[in-house]
mmCIF file of C-alpha atoms in Angstrom:
data_model
loop_
_atom_site.group_PDB
_atom_site.id
_atom_site.type_symbol
_atom_site.label_atom_id
_atom_site.label_comp_id
_atom_site.label_asym_id
_atom_site.label_seq_id
_atom_site.Cartn_x
_atom_site.Cartn_y
_atom_site.Cartn_z
ATOM 1 C CA SER A 1 149.893 62.186 59.922
ATOM 2 C CA SER A 2 146.327 62.160 57.557
ATOM 3 C CA GLU A 3 143.905 64.845 57.028
ATOM 4 C CA LEU A 4 141.285 62.768 57.654
ATOM 5 C CA THR A 5 140.871 62.487 61.972
ATOM 6 C CA GLN A 6 138.926 59.282 63.462
ATOM 7 C CA ASP A 7 138.779 58.316 67.235
ATOM 8 C CA PRO A 8 141.240 54.944 67.654
ATOM 9 C CA ALA A 9 138.722 52.801 69.186
ATOM 10 C CA VAL A 10 135.116 52.728 69.973
ATOM 11 C CA SER A 11 133.117 49.858 71.647
ATOM 12 C CA VAL A 12 129.269 48.827 71.142
ATOM 13 C CA ALA A 13 126.919 46.505 73.302
ATOM 14 C CA LEU A 14 125.493 43.973 70.846
ATOM 15 C CA GLY A 15 122.877 45.038 69.315
ATOM 16 C CA GLN A 16 123.022 48.681 70.105
ATOM 17 C CA SER A 17 123.839 51.523 67.782
ATOM 18 C CA VAL A 18 127.177 53.151 67.480
ATOM 19 C CA ARG A 19 128.507 56.137 65.533
ATOM 20 C CA ILE A 20 132.013 56.173 63.917
ATOM 21 C CA THR A 21 133.300 59.825 63.110
ATOM 22 C CA CYS A 22 135.661 61.592 60.572
ATOM 23 C CA GLN A 23 137.051 64.904 60.617
ATOM 24 C CA GLY A 24 138.597 66.979 58.315
ATOM 25 C CA ASP A 25 138.259 70.376 56.234
ATOM 26 C CA SER A 26 138.349 68.416 52.649
ATOM 27 C CA LEU A 27 134.703 66.831 54.085
ATOM 28 C CA ARG A 28 133.029 70.324 53.918
ATOM 29 C CA THR A 29 134.158 70.293 49.726
ATOM 30 C CA HIS A 30 134.350 66.701 48.642
ATOM 31 C CA TYR A 31 132.640 62.836 49.149
ATOM 32 C CA VAL A 32 133.641 60.742 51.915
ATOM 33 C CA ALA A 33 133.662 56.621 51.747
ATOM 34 C CA TRP A 34 134.003 54.208 54.123
ATOM 35 C CA TYR A 35 135.837 50.878 54.524
ATOM 36 C CA GLN A 36 135.268 47.736 56.739
ATOM 37 C CA GLN A 37 138.826 45.722 57.212
ATOM 38 C CA LYS A 38 138.712 43.053 58.900
ATOM 39 C CA PRO A 39 141.868 41.244 60.070
ATOM 40 C CA GLY A 40 143.742 39.344 57.078
ATOM 41 C CA GLN A 41 141.254 40.765 54.828
ATOM 42 C CA ALA A 42 140.665 43.317 52.171
ATOM 43 C CA PRO A 43 139.400 46.385 52.751
ATOM 44 C CA LEU A 44 135.521 46.127 52.266
ATOM 45 C CA LEU A 45 133.697 49.495 50.732
ATOM 46 C CA VAL A 46 130.467 49.919 52.849
ATOM 47 C CA ILE A 47 129.299 53.586 51.882
ATOM 48 C CA TYR A 48 130.228 55.622 49.122
ATOM 49 C CA GLU A 49 129.477 59.108 48.349
ATOM 50 C CA LYS A 50 127.970 60.308 51.994
ATOM 51 C CA ARG A 51 125.499 57.921 52.182
ATOM 52 C CA ASN A 52 124.967 54.927 49.694
ATOM 53 C CA ARG A 53 125.515 51.456 50.151
ATOM 54 C CA PRO A 54 127.026 49.182 47.579
ATOM 55 C CA SER A 55 125.130 45.945 46.555
ATOM 56 C CA GLY A 56 125.473 43.113 49.444
ATOM 57 C CA ILE A 57 126.172 45.429 52.463
ATOM 58 C CA PRO A 58 123.636 45.429 54.955
ATOM 59 C CA ASP A 59 121.276 48.481 55.556
ATOM 60 C CA ARG A 60 122.028 48.592 59.062
ATOM 61 C CA PHE A 61 125.084 50.582 57.921
ATOM 62 C CA SER A 62 124.487 54.220 57.679
ATOM 63 C CA GLY A 63 126.700 57.464 56.431
ATOM 64 C CA SER A 64 125.802 60.797 56.951
ATOM 65 C CA SER A 65 128.224 64.064 56.315
ATOM 66 C CA SER A 66 127.518 67.537 58.396
ATOM 67 C CA GLY A 67 130.300 70.612 57.683
ATOM 68 C CA ASN A 68 134.271 68.936 58.070
ATOM 69 C CA THR A 69 132.379 65.682 60.075
ATOM 70 C CA ALA A 70 131.503 62.487 58.533
ATOM 71 C CA SER A 71 129.741 59.983 60.763
ATOM 72 C CA LEU A 72 129.533 56.218 60.033
ATOM 73 C CA THR A 73 126.162 54.610 61.737
ATOM 74 C CA ILE A 74 125.694 50.824 63.040
ATOM 75 C CA THR A 75 122.178 50.539 63.836
ATOM 76 C CA GLY A 76 121.774 47.051 65.784
ATOM 77 C CA ALA A 77 125.607 46.108 65.704
ATOM 78 C CA GLN A 78 126.443 42.720 65.584
ATOM 79 C CA ALA A 79 129.442 40.293 65.972
ATOM 80 C CA GLU A 80 130.269 39.899 62.652
ATOM 81 C CA ASP A 81 130.816 44.063 62.415
ATOM 82 C CA GLU A 82 133.907 43.863 64.817
ATOM 83 C CA ALA A 83 136.650 45.121 62.975
ATOM 84 C CA ASP A 84 138.919 48.263 61.701
ATOM 85 C CA TYR A 85 136.786 51.160 59.821
ATOM 86 C CA TYR A 86 138.235 53.712 57.463
ATOM 87 C CA CYS A 87 137.116 57.106 56.017
ATOM 88 C CA ASN A 88 138.317 57.998 53.341
ATOM 89 C CA SER A 89 138.453 61.145 50.555
ATOM 90 C CA ARG A 90 140.000 63.852 48.473
ATOM 91 C CA ASP A 91 142.822 66.041 50.563
ATOM 92 C CA THR A 92 142.024 69.958 50.161
ATOM 93 C CA SER A 93 143.710 70.319 47.653
ATOM 94 C CA GLY A 94 141.544 67.772 45.737
ATOM 95 C CA ASN A 95 144.428 66.204 43.982
ATOM 96 C CA TYR A 96 144.893 63.324 46.211
ATOM 97 C CA VAL A 97 143.189 60.941 48.141
ATOM 98 C CA VAL A 98 143.622 60.376 51.740
ATOM 99 C CA PHE A 99 142.576 57.413 54.605
ATOM 100 C CA GLY A 100 141.436 58.404 57.685
ATOM 101 C CA GLY A 101 143.467 56.638 60.571
ATOM 102 C CA GLY A 102 140.806 53.917 61.734
ATOM 103 C CA THR A 103 138.706 53.311 64.010
ATOM 104 C CA LYS A 104 138.650 50.066 65.955
ATOM 105 C CA LEU A 105 135.079 48.450 66.690
ATOM 106 C CA THR A 106 134.890 46.350 69.394
ATOM 107 C CA VAL A 107 131.073 44.664 69.476
ATOM 108 C CA LEU A 108 130.675 43.722 73.768
ATOM 109 C CA GLU B 1 132.807 39.080 37.618
ATOM 110 C CA VAL B 2 135.371 42.225 38.664
ATOM 111 C CA GLN B 3 138.711 40.944 39.751
ATOM 112 C CA LEU B 4 141.581 41.981 40.950
ATOM 113 C CA VAL B 5 144.582 39.269 41.837
ATOM 114 C CA GLN B 6 147.533 40.151 43.019
ATOM 115 C CA SER B 7 151.147 38.603 42.972
ATOM 116 C CA GLY B 8 152.409 36.163 45.526
ATOM 117 C CA ALA B 9 154.214 37.293 49.186
ATOM 118 C CA GLU B 10 158.026 38.147 48.984
ATOM 119 C CA VAL B 11 160.657 38.193 50.771
ATOM 120 C CA LYS B 12 163.792 40.381 50.276
ATOM 121 C CA LYS B 13 166.807 42.455 51.452
ATOM 122 C CA PRO B 14 167.487 46.265 51.688
ATOM 123 C CA GLY B 15 168.733 47.331 48.562
ATOM 124 C CA GLU B 16 167.380 45.135 46.307
ATOM 125 C CA SER B 17 164.356 45.960 43.689
ATOM 126 C CA LEU B 18 161.265 44.304 43.498
ATOM 127 C CA LYS B 19 157.752 44.695 41.162
ATOM 128 C CA ILE B 20 154.703 43.146 42.154
ATOM 129 C CA SER B 21 151.746 42.888 40.265
ATOM 130 C CA CYS B 22 147.942 43.345 39.933
ATOM 131 C CA LYS B 23 146.276 41.952 37.002
ATOM 132 C CA GLY B 24 142.559 42.722 36.497
ATOM 133 C CA SER B 25 140.046 41.153 34.896
ATOM 134 C CA GLY B 26 135.958 41.033 34.636
ATOM 135 C CA TYR B 27 136.347 44.556 32.991
ATOM 136 C CA SER B 28 137.484 47.231 30.945
ATOM 137 C CA PHE B 29 140.900 47.491 32.447
ATOM 138 C CA THR B 30 142.597 49.788 29.765
ATOM 139 C CA ASN B 31 139.111 52.779 31.053
ATOM 140 C CA TYR B 32 139.235 52.969 34.740
ATOM 141 C CA TRP B 33 142.573 54.569 36.820
ATOM 142 C CA ILE B 34 144.135 51.496 39.311
ATOM 143 C CA GLY B 35 145.493 52.855 42.894
ATOM 144 C CA TRP B 36 148.014 51.514 45.208
ATOM 145 C CA VAL B 37 147.589 51.292 49.208
ATOM 146 C CA ARG B 38 149.953 51.047 51.606
ATOM 147 C CA GLN B 39 149.610 49.138 54.852
ATOM 148 C CA MET B 40 152.126 48.986 57.469
ATOM 149 C CA PRO B 41 152.154 46.190 59.787
ATOM 150 C CA GLY B 42 149.138 47.231 62.784
ATOM 151 C CA LYS B 43 148.474 50.470 61.166
ATOM 152 C CA GLY B 44 146.495 52.334 58.625
ATOM 153 C CA LEU B 45 145.587 52.412 55.180
ATOM 154 C CA GLU B 46 148.271 55.188 52.678
ATOM 155 C CA TRP B 47 146.929 56.173 49.754
ATOM 156 C CA MET B 48 150.014 55.549 47.610
ATOM 157 C CA GLY B 49 148.909 57.273 43.778
ATOM 158 C CA ILE B 50 147.175 55.855 41.055
ATOM 159 C CA ILE B 51 147.641 54.875 37.571
ATOM 160 C CA TYR B 52 145.012 55.204 34.069
ATOM 161 C CA PRO B 53 146.138 52.099 32.173
ATOM 162 C CA GLY B 54 144.835 53.868 28.913
ATOM 163 C CA ASP B 55 148.256 56.324 28.762
ATOM 164 C CA SER B 56 150.220 54.989 32.045
ATOM 165 C CA SER B 57 148.958 58.497 33.354
ATOM 166 C CA THR B 58 150.035 58.671 37.042
ATOM 167 C CA ARG B 59 149.678 60.789 40.191
ATOM 168 C CA TYR B 60 151.689 59.789 42.821
ATOM 169 C CA SER B 61 151.118 60.979 46.804
ATOM 170 C CA PRO B 62 153.576 63.375 47.945
ATOM 171 C CA SER B 63 154.609 60.838 50.484
ATOM 172 C CA PHE B 64 155.752 58.637 47.811
ATOM 173 C CA GLN B 65 156.774 60.518 45.146
ATOM 174 C CA GLY B 66 160.431 59.040 44.031
ATOM 175 C CA GLN B 67 160.256 55.851 46.111
ATOM 176 C CA VAL B 68 157.981 53.287 44.121
ATOM 177 C CA THR B 69 157.254 53.477 40.283
ATOM 178 C CA PHE B 70 153.859 52.437 38.438
ATOM 179 C CA SER B 71 153.400 50.901 35.542
ATOM 180 C CA VAL B 72 151.187 49.133 33.434
ATOM 181 C CA ASP B 73 150.992 46.259 30.331
ATOM 182 C CA GLU B 74 147.752 46.646 29.040
ATOM 183 C CA SER B 75 147.940 43.512 26.669
ATOM 184 C CA ILE B 76 148.068 41.088 29.702
ATOM 185 C CA THR B 77 145.766 43.885 31.680
ATOM 186 C CA THR B 78 148.020 43.866 34.645
ATOM 187 C CA ALA B 79 149.470 47.060 36.954
ATOM 188 C CA TYR B 80 152.737 47.071 38.676
ATOM 189 C CA LEU B 81 154.605 48.568 41.297
ATOM 190 C CA GLN B 82 157.858 48.554 41.925
ATOM 191 C CA TRP B 83 161.142 49.319 44.198
ATOM 192 C CA ASN B 84 164.837 50.122 42.954
ATOM 193 C CA SER B 85 166.056 49.544 46.244
ATOM 194 C CA LEU B 86 163.786 48.845 48.646
ATOM 195 C CA LYS B 87 164.525 49.561 52.634
ATOM 196 C CA ALA B 88 163.158 47.999 55.573
ATOM 197 C CA SER B 89 160.626 50.296 56.056
ATOM 198 C CA ASP B 90 159.302 49.088 52.557
ATOM 199 C CA SER B 91 157.481 46.392 54.663
ATOM 200 C CA ALA B 92 153.902 46.227 54.658
ATOM 201 C CA MET B 93 151.053 44.884 52.579
ATOM 202 C CA TYR B 94 150.237 46.605 49.395
ATOM 203 C CA TYR B 95 146.651 46.319 47.866
ATOM 204 C CA CYS B 96 145.494 47.338 44.615
ATOM 205 C CA ALA B 97 141.820 48.808 43.977
ATOM 206 C CA THR B 98 139.722 50.427 41.401
ATOM 207 C CA ARG B 99 136.553 51.696 40.684
ATOM 208 C CA THR B 100 134.553 50.660 37.903
ATOM 209 C CA PRO B 101 132.333 52.189 36.360
ATOM 210 C CA TYR B 102 133.906 55.279 36.734
ATOM 211 C CA TYR B 103 135.522 57.745 34.029
ATOM 212 C CA GLY B 104 137.225 59.708 36.349
ATOM 213 C CA PHE B 105 139.749 59.625 38.998
ATOM 214 C CA PRO B 106 138.652 58.034 41.708
ATOM 215 C CA GLU B 107 138.724 59.245 45.249
ATOM 216 C CA TYR B 108 137.275 56.153 46.547
ATOM 217 C CA TYR B 109 137.236 52.185 45.515
ATOM 218 C CA ASP B 110 135.272 49.231 45.022
ATOM 219 C CA TYR B 111 137.277 46.442 43.970
ATOM 220 C CA TRP B 112 140.484 45.057 46.025
ATOM 221 C CA GLY B 113 143.315 43.085 45.330
ATOM 222 C CA GLN B 114 143.951 40.304 48.005
ATOM 223 C CA GLY B 115 147.234 42.040 48.830
ATOM 224 C CA THR B 116 150.621 41.266 48.634
ATOM 225 C CA LEU B 117 153.256 41.310 51.534
ATOM 226 C CA VAL B 118 156.430 42.520 51.095
ATOM 227 C CA THR B 119 158.963 42.178 53.936
ATOM 228 C CA VAL B 120 162.298 43.023 53.671
ATOM 229 C CA SER B 121 165.041 42.271 56.081
ATOM 230 C CA SER B 122 168.748 41.152 55.804
#
């Protein structure tokens, strides 16, 4: 089992906003990152250190965190945003890396 | 341009050994940790562990300790993931990944290989 918990599936209407959450005790003390993974592709980093976007990631992707919960928000979801999303951070010991179980985002 | 290029898909029988590779280019391979991530069919990402090419220091996830071995060959900027005796449950996609530039033990990765699909079946 993962130390980071995500909802298995979330859906959003095209053009609307959606929030994907990640819960875990380690998030109180360690940064979170988020990845997008489309079928047959390697994961793509979309948010790092809680709220920073790598170059080339659209600004409709944003991150936030409070207490033991981190969130990835997509403002104005597009069809191409349909994918699996994973959060990741360190575990509570800080010695290992963990991933959340993933959230499948469907854009309706 | 930073690139991680992994070796091709493998089909093996239970009990066989296997070594897959991840060749880094476009960055200082020796100075940045390389992580390995497993993804079983239809499942999520699992962190297996990490290796530092500069001195071959490793840290394995407790879930994978003793099950796999990481190694590197600095001369050809290549990292390896090895099994001595494969099981059917090792069937998965395996990714290598790195974070560069970052002089420390990274918790996230900004560059990923394309993945190597390992199938273990009798």
